[in-house]
Structure formats: structure tokens, C-alpha cells
Tab-separated table of C-alpha atoms in Angstrom:
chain	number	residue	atom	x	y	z
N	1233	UNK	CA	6.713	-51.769	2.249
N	1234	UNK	CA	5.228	-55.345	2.816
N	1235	UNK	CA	2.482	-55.283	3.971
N	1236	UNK	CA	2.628	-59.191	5.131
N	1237	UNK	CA	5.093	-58.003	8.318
N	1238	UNK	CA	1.571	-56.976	9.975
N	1239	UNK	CA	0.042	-60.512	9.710
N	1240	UNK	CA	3.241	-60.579	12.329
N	1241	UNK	CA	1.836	-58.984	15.256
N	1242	UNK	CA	-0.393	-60.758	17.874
N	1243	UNK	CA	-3.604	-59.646	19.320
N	1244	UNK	CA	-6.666	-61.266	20.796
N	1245	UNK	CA	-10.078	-60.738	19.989
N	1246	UNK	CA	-12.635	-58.651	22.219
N	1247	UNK	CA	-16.055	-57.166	22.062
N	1248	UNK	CA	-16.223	-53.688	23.149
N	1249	UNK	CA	-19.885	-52.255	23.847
N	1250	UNK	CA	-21.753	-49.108	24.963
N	1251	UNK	CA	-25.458	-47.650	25.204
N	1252	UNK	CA	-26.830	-44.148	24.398
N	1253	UNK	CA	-30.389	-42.753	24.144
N	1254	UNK	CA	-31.659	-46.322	24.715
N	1255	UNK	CA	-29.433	-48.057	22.850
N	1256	UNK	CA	-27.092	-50.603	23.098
N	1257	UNK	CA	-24.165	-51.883	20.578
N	1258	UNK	CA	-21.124	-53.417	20.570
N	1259	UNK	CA	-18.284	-54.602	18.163
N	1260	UNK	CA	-15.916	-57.138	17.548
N	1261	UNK	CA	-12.140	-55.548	17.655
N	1262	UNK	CA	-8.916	-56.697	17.856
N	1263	UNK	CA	-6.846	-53.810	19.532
N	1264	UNK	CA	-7.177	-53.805	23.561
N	1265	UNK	CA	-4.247	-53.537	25.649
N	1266	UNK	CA	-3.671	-52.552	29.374
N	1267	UNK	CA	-1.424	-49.357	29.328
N	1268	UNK	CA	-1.323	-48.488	32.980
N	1269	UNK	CA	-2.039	-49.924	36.032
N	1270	UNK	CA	-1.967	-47.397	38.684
N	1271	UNK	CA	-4.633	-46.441	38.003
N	1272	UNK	CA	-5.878	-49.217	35.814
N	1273	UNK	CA	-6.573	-47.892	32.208
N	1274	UNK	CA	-7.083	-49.713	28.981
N	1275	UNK	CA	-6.625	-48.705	25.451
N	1276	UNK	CA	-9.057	-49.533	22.444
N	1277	UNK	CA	-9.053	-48.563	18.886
N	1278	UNK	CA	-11.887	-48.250	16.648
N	1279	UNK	CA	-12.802	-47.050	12.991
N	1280	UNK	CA	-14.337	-43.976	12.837
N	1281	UNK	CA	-17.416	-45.899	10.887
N	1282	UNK	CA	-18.261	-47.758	13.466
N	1283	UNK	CA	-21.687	-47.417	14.907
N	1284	UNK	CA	-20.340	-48.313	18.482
N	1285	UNK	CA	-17.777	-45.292	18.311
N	1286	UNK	CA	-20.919	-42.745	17.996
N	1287	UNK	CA	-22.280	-44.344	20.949
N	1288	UNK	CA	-19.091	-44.530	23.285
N	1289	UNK	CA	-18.391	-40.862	21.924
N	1290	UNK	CA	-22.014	-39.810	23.289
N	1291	UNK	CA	-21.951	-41.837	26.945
N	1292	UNK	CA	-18.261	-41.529	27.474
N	1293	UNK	CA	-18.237	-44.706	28.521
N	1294	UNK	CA	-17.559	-48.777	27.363
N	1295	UNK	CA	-17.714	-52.101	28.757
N	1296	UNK	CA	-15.138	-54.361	27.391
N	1297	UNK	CA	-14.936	-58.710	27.076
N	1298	UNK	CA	-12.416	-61.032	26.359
N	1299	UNK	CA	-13.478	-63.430	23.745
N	1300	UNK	CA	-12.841	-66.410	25.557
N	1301	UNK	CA	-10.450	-69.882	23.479
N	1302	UNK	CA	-13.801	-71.667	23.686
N	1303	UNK	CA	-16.150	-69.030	22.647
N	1304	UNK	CA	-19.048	-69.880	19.986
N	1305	UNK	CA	-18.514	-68.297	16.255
N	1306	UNK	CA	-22.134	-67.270	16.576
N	1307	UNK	CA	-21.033	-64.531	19.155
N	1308	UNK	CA	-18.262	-62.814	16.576
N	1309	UNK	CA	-20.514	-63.356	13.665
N	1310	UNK	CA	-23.273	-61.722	15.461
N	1311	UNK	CA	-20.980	-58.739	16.984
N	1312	UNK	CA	-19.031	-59.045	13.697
N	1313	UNK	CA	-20.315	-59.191	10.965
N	1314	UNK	CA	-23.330	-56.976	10.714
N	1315	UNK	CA	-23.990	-53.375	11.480
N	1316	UNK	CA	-25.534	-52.060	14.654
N	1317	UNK	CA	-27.058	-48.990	12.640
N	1318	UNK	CA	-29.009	-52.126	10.991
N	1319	UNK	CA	-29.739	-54.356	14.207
N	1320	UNK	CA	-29.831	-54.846	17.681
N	1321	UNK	CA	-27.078	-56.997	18.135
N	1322	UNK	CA	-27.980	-57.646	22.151
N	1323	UNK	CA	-31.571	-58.580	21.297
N	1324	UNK	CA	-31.827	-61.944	22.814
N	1325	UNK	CA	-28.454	-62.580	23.716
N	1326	UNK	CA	-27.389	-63.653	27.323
N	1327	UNK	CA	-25.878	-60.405	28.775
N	1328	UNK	CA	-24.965	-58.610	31.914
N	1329	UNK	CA	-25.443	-54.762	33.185
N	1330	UNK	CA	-22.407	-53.007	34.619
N	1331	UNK	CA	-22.212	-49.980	36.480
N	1332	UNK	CA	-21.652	-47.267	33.627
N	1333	UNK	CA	-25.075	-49.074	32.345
N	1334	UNK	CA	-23.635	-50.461	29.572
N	1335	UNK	CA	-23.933	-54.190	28.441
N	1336	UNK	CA	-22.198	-57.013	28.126
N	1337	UNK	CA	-22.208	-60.389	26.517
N	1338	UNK	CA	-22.000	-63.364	29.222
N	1339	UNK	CA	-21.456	-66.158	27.404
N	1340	UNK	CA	-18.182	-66.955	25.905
N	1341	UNK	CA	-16.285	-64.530	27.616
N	1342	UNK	CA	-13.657	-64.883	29.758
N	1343	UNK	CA	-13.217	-61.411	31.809
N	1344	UNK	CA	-14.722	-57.622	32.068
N	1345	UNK	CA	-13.829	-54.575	31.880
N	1346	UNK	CA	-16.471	-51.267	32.603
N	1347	UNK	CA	-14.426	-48.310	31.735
N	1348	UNK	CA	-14.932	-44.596	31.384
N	1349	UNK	CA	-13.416	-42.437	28.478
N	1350	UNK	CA	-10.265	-40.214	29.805
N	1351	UNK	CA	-9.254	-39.040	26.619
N	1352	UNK	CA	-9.270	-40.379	22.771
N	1353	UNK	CA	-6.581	-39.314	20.041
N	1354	UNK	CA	-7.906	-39.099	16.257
N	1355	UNK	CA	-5.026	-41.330	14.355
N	1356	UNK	CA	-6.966	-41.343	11.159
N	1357	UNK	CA	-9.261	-43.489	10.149
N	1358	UNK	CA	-9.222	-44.543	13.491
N	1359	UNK	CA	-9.501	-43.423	16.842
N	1360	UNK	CA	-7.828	-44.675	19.857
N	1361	UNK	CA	-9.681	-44.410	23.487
N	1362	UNK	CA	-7.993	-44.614	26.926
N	1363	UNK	CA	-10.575	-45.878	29.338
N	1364	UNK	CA	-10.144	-45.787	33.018
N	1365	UNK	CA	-11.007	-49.235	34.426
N	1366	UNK	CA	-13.586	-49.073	37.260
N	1367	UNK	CA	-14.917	-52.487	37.345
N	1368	UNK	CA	-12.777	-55.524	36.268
N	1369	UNK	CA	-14.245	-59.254	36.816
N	1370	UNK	CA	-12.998	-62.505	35.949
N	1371	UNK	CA	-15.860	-64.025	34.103
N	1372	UNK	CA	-14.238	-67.671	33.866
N	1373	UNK	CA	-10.819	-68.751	35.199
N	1374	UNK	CA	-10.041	-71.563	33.637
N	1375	UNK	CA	-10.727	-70.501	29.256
N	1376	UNK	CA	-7.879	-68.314	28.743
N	1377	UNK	CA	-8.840	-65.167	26.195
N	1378	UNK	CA	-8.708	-66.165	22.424
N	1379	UNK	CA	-5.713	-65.217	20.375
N	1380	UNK	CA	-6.236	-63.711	17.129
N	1381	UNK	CA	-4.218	-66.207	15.363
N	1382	UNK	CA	-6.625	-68.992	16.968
N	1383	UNK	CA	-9.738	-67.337	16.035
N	1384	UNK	CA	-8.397	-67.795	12.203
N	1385	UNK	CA	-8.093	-71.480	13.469
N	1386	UNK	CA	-11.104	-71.934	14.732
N	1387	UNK	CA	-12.624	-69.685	11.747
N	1388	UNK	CA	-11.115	-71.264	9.051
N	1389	UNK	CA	-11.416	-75.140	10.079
N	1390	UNK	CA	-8.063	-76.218	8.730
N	1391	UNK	CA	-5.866	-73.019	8.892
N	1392	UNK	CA	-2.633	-73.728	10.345
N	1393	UNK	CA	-2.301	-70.589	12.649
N	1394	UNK	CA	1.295	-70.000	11.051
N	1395	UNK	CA	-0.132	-69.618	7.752
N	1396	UNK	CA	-1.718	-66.133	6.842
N	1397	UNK	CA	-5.272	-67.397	6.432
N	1398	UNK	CA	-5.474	-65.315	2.723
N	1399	UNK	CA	-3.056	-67.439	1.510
N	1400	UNK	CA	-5.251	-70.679	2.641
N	1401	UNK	CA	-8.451	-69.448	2.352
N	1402	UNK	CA	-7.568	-69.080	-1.521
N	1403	UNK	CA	-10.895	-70.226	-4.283
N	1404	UNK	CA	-12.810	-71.181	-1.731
N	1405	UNK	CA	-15.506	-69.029	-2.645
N	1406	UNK	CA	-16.616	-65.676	-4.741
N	1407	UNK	CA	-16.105	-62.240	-3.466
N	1408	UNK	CA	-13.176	-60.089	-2.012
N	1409	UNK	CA	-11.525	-61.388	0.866
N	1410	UNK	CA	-9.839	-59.630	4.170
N	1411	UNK	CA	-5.843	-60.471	3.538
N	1412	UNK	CA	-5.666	-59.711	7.575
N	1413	UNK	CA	-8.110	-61.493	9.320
N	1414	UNK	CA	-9.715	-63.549	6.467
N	1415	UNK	CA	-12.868	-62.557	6.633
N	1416	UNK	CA	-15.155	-63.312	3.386
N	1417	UNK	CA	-17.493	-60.123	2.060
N	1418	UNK	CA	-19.429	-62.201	-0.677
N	1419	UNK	CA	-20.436	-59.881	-3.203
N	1420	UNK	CA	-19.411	-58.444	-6.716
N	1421	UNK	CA	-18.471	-55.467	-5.649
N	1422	UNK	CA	-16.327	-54.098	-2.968
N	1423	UNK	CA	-17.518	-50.252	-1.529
N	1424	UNK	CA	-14.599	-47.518	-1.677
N	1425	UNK	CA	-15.349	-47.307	2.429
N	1426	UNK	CA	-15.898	-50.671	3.639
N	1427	UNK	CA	-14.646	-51.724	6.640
N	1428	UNK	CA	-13.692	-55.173	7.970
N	1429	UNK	CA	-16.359	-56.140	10.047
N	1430	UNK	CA	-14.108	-58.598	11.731
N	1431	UNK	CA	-10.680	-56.896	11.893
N	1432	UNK	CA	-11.584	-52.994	11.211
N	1433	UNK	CA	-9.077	-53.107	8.108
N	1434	UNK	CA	-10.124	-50.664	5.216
N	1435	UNK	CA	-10.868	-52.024	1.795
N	1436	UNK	CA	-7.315	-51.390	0.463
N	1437	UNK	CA	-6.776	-54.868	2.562
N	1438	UNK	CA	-9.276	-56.516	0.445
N	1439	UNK	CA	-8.505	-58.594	-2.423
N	1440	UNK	CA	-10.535	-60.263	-4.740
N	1441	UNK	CA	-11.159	-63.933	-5.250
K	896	UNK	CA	-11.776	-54.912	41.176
K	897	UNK	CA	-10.221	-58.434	40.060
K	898	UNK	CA	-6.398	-57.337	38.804
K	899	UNK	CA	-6.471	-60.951	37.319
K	900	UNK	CA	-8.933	-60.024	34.731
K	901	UNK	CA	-5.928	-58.122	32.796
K	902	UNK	CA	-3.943	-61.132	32.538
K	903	UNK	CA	-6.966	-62.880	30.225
K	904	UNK	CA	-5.144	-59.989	27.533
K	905	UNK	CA	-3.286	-61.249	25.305
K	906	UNK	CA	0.193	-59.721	23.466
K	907	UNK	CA	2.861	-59.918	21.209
K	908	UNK	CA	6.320	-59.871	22.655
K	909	UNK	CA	8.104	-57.118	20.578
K	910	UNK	CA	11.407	-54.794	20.442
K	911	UNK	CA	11.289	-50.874	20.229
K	912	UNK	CA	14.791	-49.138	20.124
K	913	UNK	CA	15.788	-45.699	18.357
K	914	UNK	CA	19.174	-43.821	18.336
K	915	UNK	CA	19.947	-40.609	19.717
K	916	UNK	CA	23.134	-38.346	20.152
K	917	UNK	CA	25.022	-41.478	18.731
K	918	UNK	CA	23.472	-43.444	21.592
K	919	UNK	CA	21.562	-46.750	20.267
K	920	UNK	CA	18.742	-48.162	22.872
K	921	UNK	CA	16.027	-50.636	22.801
K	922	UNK	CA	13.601	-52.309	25.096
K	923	UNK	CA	11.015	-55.339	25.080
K	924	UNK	CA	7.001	-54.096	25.168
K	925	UNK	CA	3.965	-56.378	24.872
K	926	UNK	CA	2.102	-53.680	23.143
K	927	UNK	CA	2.768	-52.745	19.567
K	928	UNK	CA	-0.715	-52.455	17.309
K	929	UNK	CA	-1.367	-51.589	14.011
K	930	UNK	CA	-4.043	-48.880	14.412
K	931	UNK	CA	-4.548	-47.387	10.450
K	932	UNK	CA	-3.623	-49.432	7.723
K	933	UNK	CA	-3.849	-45.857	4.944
K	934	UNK	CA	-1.394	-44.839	5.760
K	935	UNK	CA	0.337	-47.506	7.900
K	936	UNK	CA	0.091	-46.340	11.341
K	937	UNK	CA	1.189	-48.472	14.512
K	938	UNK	CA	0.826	-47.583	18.249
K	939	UNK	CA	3.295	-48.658	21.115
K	940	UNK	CA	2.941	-48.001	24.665
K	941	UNK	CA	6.271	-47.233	26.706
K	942	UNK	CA	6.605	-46.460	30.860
K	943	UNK	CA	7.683	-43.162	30.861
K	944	UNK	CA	10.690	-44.472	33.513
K	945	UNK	CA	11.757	-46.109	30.207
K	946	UNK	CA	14.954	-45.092	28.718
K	947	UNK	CA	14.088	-45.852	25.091
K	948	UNK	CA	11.131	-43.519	25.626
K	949	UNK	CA	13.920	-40.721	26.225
K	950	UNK	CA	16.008	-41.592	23.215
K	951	UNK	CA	12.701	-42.102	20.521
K	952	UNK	CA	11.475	-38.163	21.746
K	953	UNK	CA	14.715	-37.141	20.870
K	954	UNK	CA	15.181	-38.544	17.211
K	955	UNK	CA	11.685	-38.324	16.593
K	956	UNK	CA	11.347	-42.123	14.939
K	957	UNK	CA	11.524	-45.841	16.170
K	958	UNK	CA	12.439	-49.589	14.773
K	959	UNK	CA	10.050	-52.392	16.229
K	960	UNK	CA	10.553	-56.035	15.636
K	961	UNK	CA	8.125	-58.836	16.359
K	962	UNK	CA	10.013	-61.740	18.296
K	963	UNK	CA	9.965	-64.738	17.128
K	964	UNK	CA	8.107	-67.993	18.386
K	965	UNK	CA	11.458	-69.362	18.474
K	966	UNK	CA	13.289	-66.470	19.789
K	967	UNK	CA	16.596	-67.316	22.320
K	968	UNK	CA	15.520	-66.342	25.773
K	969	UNK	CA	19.060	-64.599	25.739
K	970	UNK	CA	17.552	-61.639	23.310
K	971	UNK	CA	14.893	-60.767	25.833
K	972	UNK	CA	17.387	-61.296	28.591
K	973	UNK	CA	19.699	-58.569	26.572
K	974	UNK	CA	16.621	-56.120	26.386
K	975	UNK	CA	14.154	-57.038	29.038
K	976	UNK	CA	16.478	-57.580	32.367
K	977	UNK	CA	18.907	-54.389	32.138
K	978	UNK	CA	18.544	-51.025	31.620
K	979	UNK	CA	20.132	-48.666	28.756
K	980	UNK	CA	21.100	-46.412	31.263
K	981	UNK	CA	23.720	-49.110	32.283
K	982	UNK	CA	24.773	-50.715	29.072
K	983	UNK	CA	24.383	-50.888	25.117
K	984	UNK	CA	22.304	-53.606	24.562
K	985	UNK	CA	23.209	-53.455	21.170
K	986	UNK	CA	26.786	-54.509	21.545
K	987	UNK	CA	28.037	-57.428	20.267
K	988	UNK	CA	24.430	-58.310	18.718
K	989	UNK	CA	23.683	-59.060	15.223
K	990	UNK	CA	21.901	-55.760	13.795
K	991	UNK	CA	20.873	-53.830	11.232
K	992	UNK	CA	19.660	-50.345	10.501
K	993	UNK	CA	16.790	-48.868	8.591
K	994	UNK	CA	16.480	-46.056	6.893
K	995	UNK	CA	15.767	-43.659	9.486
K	996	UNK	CA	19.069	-44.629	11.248
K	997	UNK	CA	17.566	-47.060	13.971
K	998	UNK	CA	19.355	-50.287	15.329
K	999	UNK	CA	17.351	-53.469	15.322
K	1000	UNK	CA	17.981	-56.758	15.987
K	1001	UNK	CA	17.893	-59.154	13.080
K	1002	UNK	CA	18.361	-62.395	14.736
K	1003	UNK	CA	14.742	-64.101	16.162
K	1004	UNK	CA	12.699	-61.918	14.766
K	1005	UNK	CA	10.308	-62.165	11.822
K	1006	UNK	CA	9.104	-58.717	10.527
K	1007	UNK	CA	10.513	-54.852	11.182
K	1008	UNK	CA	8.994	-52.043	11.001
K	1009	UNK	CA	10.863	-48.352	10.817
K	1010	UNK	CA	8.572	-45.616	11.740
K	1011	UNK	CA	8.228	-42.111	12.446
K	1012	UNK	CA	6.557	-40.169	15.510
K	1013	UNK	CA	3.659	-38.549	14.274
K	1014	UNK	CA	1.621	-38.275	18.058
K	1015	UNK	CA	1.914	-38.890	21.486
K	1016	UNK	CA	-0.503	-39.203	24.170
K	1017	UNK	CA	0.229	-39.001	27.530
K	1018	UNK	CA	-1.926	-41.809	29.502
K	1019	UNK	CA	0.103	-41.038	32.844
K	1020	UNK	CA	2.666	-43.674	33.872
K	1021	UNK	CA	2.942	-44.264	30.157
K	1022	UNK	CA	3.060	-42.935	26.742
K	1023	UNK	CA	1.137	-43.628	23.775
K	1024	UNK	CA	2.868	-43.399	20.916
K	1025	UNK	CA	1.624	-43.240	16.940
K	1026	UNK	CA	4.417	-44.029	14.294
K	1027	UNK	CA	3.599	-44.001	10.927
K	1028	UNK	CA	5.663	-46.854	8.898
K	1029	UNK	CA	7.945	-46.075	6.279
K	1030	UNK	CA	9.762	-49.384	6.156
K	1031	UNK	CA	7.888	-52.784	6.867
K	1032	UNK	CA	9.532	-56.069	6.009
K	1033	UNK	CA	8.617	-59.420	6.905
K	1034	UNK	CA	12.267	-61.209	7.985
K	1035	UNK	CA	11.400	-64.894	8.835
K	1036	UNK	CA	8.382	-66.054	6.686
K	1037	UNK	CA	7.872	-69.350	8.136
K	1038	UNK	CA	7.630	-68.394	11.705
K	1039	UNK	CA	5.040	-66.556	13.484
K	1040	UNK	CA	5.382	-63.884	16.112
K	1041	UNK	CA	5.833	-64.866	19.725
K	1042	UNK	CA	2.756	-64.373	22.155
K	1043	UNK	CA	2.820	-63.364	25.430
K	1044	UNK	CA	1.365	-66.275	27.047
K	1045	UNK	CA	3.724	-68.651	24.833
K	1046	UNK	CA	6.551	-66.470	26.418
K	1047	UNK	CA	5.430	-67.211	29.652
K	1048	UNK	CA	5.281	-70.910	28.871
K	1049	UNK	CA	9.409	-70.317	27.223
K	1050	UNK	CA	10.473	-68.814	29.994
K	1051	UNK	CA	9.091	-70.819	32.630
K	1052	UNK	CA	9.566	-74.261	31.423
K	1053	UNK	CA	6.004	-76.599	32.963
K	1054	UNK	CA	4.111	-73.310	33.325
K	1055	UNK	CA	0.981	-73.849	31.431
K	1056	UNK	CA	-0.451	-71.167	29.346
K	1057	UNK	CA	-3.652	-70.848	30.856
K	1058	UNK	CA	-2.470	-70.870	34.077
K	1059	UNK	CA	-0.916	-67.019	35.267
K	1060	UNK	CA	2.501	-67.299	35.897
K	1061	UNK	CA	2.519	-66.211	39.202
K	1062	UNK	CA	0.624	-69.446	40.854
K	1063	UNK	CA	3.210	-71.575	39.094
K	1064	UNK	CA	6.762	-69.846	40.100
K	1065	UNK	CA	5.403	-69.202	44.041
K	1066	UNK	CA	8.533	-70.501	45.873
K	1067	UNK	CA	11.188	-71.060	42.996
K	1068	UNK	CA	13.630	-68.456	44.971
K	1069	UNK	CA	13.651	-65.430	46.612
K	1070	UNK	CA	12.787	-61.334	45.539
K	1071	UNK	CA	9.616	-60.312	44.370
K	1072	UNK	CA	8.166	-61.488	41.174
K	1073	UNK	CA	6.027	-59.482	38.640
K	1074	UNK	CA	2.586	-60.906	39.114
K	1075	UNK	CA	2.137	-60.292	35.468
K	1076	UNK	CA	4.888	-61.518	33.203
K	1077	UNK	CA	6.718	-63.239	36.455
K	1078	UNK	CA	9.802	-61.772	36.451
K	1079	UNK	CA	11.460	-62.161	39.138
K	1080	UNK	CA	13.554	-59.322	40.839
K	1081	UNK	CA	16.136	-60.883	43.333
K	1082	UNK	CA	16.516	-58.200	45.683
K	1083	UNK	CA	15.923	-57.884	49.312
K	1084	UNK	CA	14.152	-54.503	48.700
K	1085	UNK	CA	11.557	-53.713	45.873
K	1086	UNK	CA	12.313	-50.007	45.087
K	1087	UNK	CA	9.086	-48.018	45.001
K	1088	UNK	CA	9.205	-46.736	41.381
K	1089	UNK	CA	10.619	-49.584	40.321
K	1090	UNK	CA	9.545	-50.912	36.831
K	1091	UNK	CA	8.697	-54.576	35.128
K	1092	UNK	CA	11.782	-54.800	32.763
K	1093	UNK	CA	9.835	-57.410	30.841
K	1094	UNK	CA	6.614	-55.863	31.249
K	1095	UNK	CA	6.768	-52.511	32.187
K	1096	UNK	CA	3.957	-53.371	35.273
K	1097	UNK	CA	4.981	-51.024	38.274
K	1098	UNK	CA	5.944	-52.143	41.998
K	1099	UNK	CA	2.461	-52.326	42.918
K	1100	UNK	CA	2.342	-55.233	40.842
K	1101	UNK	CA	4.772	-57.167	42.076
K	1102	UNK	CA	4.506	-60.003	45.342
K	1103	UNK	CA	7.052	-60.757	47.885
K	1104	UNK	CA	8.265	-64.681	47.380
């Protein structure tokens, strides 16, 4: 199996957030897809180590935003690439309220989604969640949403988006390095059960630079 | 709720066909994700109208190709704008077949997967499905996967990417186009369970031109 025919597929990049017993979280992910549309329901997948899981598993519900081609890196580094078990990652960002009472980042995003949980299916170390749609906004209609092959673009500086960003983010620095989305943990020594915080890949994706 | 907020989503442009009862189908989705990476696991998403859908529940396993950025516009033709209840779409076309006996094309394509059901989920109009990959092979390493919005830009000639497809094509001829993907049907009469054969949207997403 090569494992290079996955750098293949196309997604875009979205933050998906919820709120229980006072509090709010979100995450970067890379999986969101319409799947019906009468009635409206979207799909989402997320590792089961992700604090925002626990939360959407305890309020049944989740807002959804699409990353928008202009968006700031500050907004996927800070939904990215930290833990909400360690921080707040809404404190003193720009954000909206829907009507599930879950947040939403305002800035940099390009539509909405405020969905309740219909049913989930365990797929191992992930979990995929159908979400019926019940509010759906156009936040700005001119940005379309960010492509995952363009956030490596805009990531990376001088990554052509045809090139598998592992492959040109090669030496550049110390550490173990995402071969999906090229994301850089810099540290000498990669956990058994880390997790992308970009992409959600396991650390069987990681190599070392 | 703003329908238009599901077209800031963005795709991959992909083929799913199995075999059945020495019957070989296929048809083009926009949603094909990897979901685990140990084990390999992808998820598609197929309209339960679809006769692919019938032919993967029978033999229990699927092929899926990512198109090409550079794929003919007669390949999607082939599997987008006819049904398998009418013809095989696999005549005449160059193919291959993986190990667990699917059809898939090989020409504008760049990577192939070969997988086998392991779950289903039922989301209503559609069907979640969870393959886990036993074959994976990148085919074209120079040349990324098609996106959706880049297909909308192929297949409509001036249409902009940011702009959805179905403000550009208003007036181009008569039927009712797919608000969506903007396919256009070119019928006097829009049956009611009729189905996107690009984009698997249902009737109620399609205008009268």
C-alpha cells in the first residue's frame, strides 16, 4: 500500500466547535461534507482524543465554519495547534452565538453551519458525526472556503500545492514532521498517541527530520 | 436557512464502481475521505437511488479513483451523465482491476484505492459507507487530484471559481440546472425523485432555466 495516494484526495479546512458545562472548544479538521439535503445534514469526523469530541458527545450539538481562502494563520494555529483541555481557545477571539448555544469564530470564515447530532458511527480511532443542519449563513460571499491543498500554500510560503508539502518542507527544522498536512511537532520525541493537531493523522504519519 | 452556505464546501471529484453478478458499475461522488489512517479507512457517501450503491452491497467491496486535474470531461461525461441501469460505463474504457475484482478506470486519474465494506450508516437519502483499504497506489505522481470548484471552472469554460455555478450558466439553454454542480438536465419535466448525476443533489435542488 502507498500511502502517498491519500495526499490525492481534496478537502478544505474547517473549524468545528461546541460548549458543555460552561465551556466552549473547537478544532481545526479537515473532513466536512454535505451528505443530504432534504433535510440538510452534514458529516464530520473527529479523533477520539480530541477534547472537542467530549464536548459535542455531551451537548449533542456543533457549530461548524468554513475557513475562508483569505483567513489569518493565527486562527488555525490557535484552533490547531494547541489543546482545549489546556486553553480556552475562544478567549478573546471575535465570535458569534448560534442557536444550539454554541460558538463560533467570525473572522476569517466564510459560512455557518449550527447542527445537532443525529447519529455518530465509531470507525476507529475516529468517529464520524451526522449533524442535522438547522441554521446555515453565508458569512462572506465573495472569499470562497480554503482548500486544503492551499492552506499548505499559504502554510508553507513556497509550497507548490502539487507538491506533497513533506517532500518540500524537508531540513527545514528539528523534530518529526506530519507527511499529510505538514505540520511541524518540534521536539525529540514523538508520543505513541499523538495526534495531528492540524490534520487529525496518528503518529504512524509522522516522520522524523 | 442560506442553501448557498453549502456551496463554500469544498470536494474532490472522484470514481466509486464495484462488480456484481458479472455486472461492472461506477459513478462520480464529490465525497470520498480518509477517516483512520491505522488501519486505512476511507468513507464515501452514495444516494441511495444510486445504482453503484446496489452493486457495492452486493460484493461487499469498492475501487475509488481520484480524478485528475487534467481529467477529459468525456470520463465524467461516461460516469456522471448516464445511469448503469442503462449502459456499462465501463465499455470500451481503458481499465484495470484490483485485487478484490473491481473495474477502475486508469486513464485521468492519479491514485486508486481497493477497499472493503466494513460499515454502513444510513443518513436517509444517502449512505455512508466505511471501506477499509487493502490496495492504495498513487497512478500519476505529478498531477494532483481534481477539486470540485476547479471542475466547475472545466466544465463551464469563464465560470470563475468563486463564483457558484449557477449565477454564471442562468440562460445558456433550456431544462433545469443543478444549483450545485450546474448540471444541466434538458428536459421539459424535472422528475420528482430525480437525482444530480454529477452530484447526487436531489430535485429540490435544481432551478427551472
Amino acid at each position: 500500500m502507498d500511502s502517498k495516494a491519500f495526499f490525492k484526495l481534496n478537502y478544505g479546512v474547517y473549524i468545528v466547535s461546541s460548549s458543555a458545562d460552561g465551556k466552549d472548544g473547537g478544532c481545526v479538521i479537515n473532513t466536512m461534507a454535505q451528505v443530504t439535503s432534504s433535510p440538510a445534514r452534514l458529516s464530520i469526523a473527529l479523533n477520539k482524543n480530541n477534547h472537542t469530541l467530549k464536548l459535542i458527545e455531551t451537548s449533542g450539538t456543533f457549530s461548524g465554519v468554513v475557513l475562508s481562502d483569505d483567513v489569518e494563520m493565527d486562527l488555525i494555529k490557535r484552533f490547531g495547534f494547541q489543546s482545549g483541555r489546556d486553553v480556552n481557545k475562544y478567549d478573546g477571539l471575535p465570535q458569534g452565538r448560534d442557536g444550539l448555544h454554541n460558538p463560533y469564530p467570525t473572522q476569517g470564515v466564510c459560512a455557518r453551519f449550527a447542527c445537532r447530532v443525529i447519529s455518530t458511527l465509531d470507525v476507529g480511532t475516529h468517529v464520524i458525526i451526522i449533524g442535522e443542519v438547522e441554521e446555515a449563513e453565508v458569512m462572506d460571499e465573495k472569499t470562497p472556503g480554503l482548500t486544503y491543498s492551499d492552506y499548505h500554500v499559504k502554510k508553507n510560503g513556497a509550497t507548490p500545492p502539487n507538491a506533497p508539502s513533506y517532500q518540500e518542507n524537508a531540513g527545514r527544522t528539528v523534530g518529526y514532521r506530519c507527511s499529510v498536512c505538514g505540520y511541524i511537532l518540534e521536539s525529540d520525541t514523538l508520543p505513541d498517541d499523538f495526534i495531528c493537531p492540524v490534520c487529525g493523522k496518528d503518529a504512524s504519519y509522522f516522520v522524523k527530520l
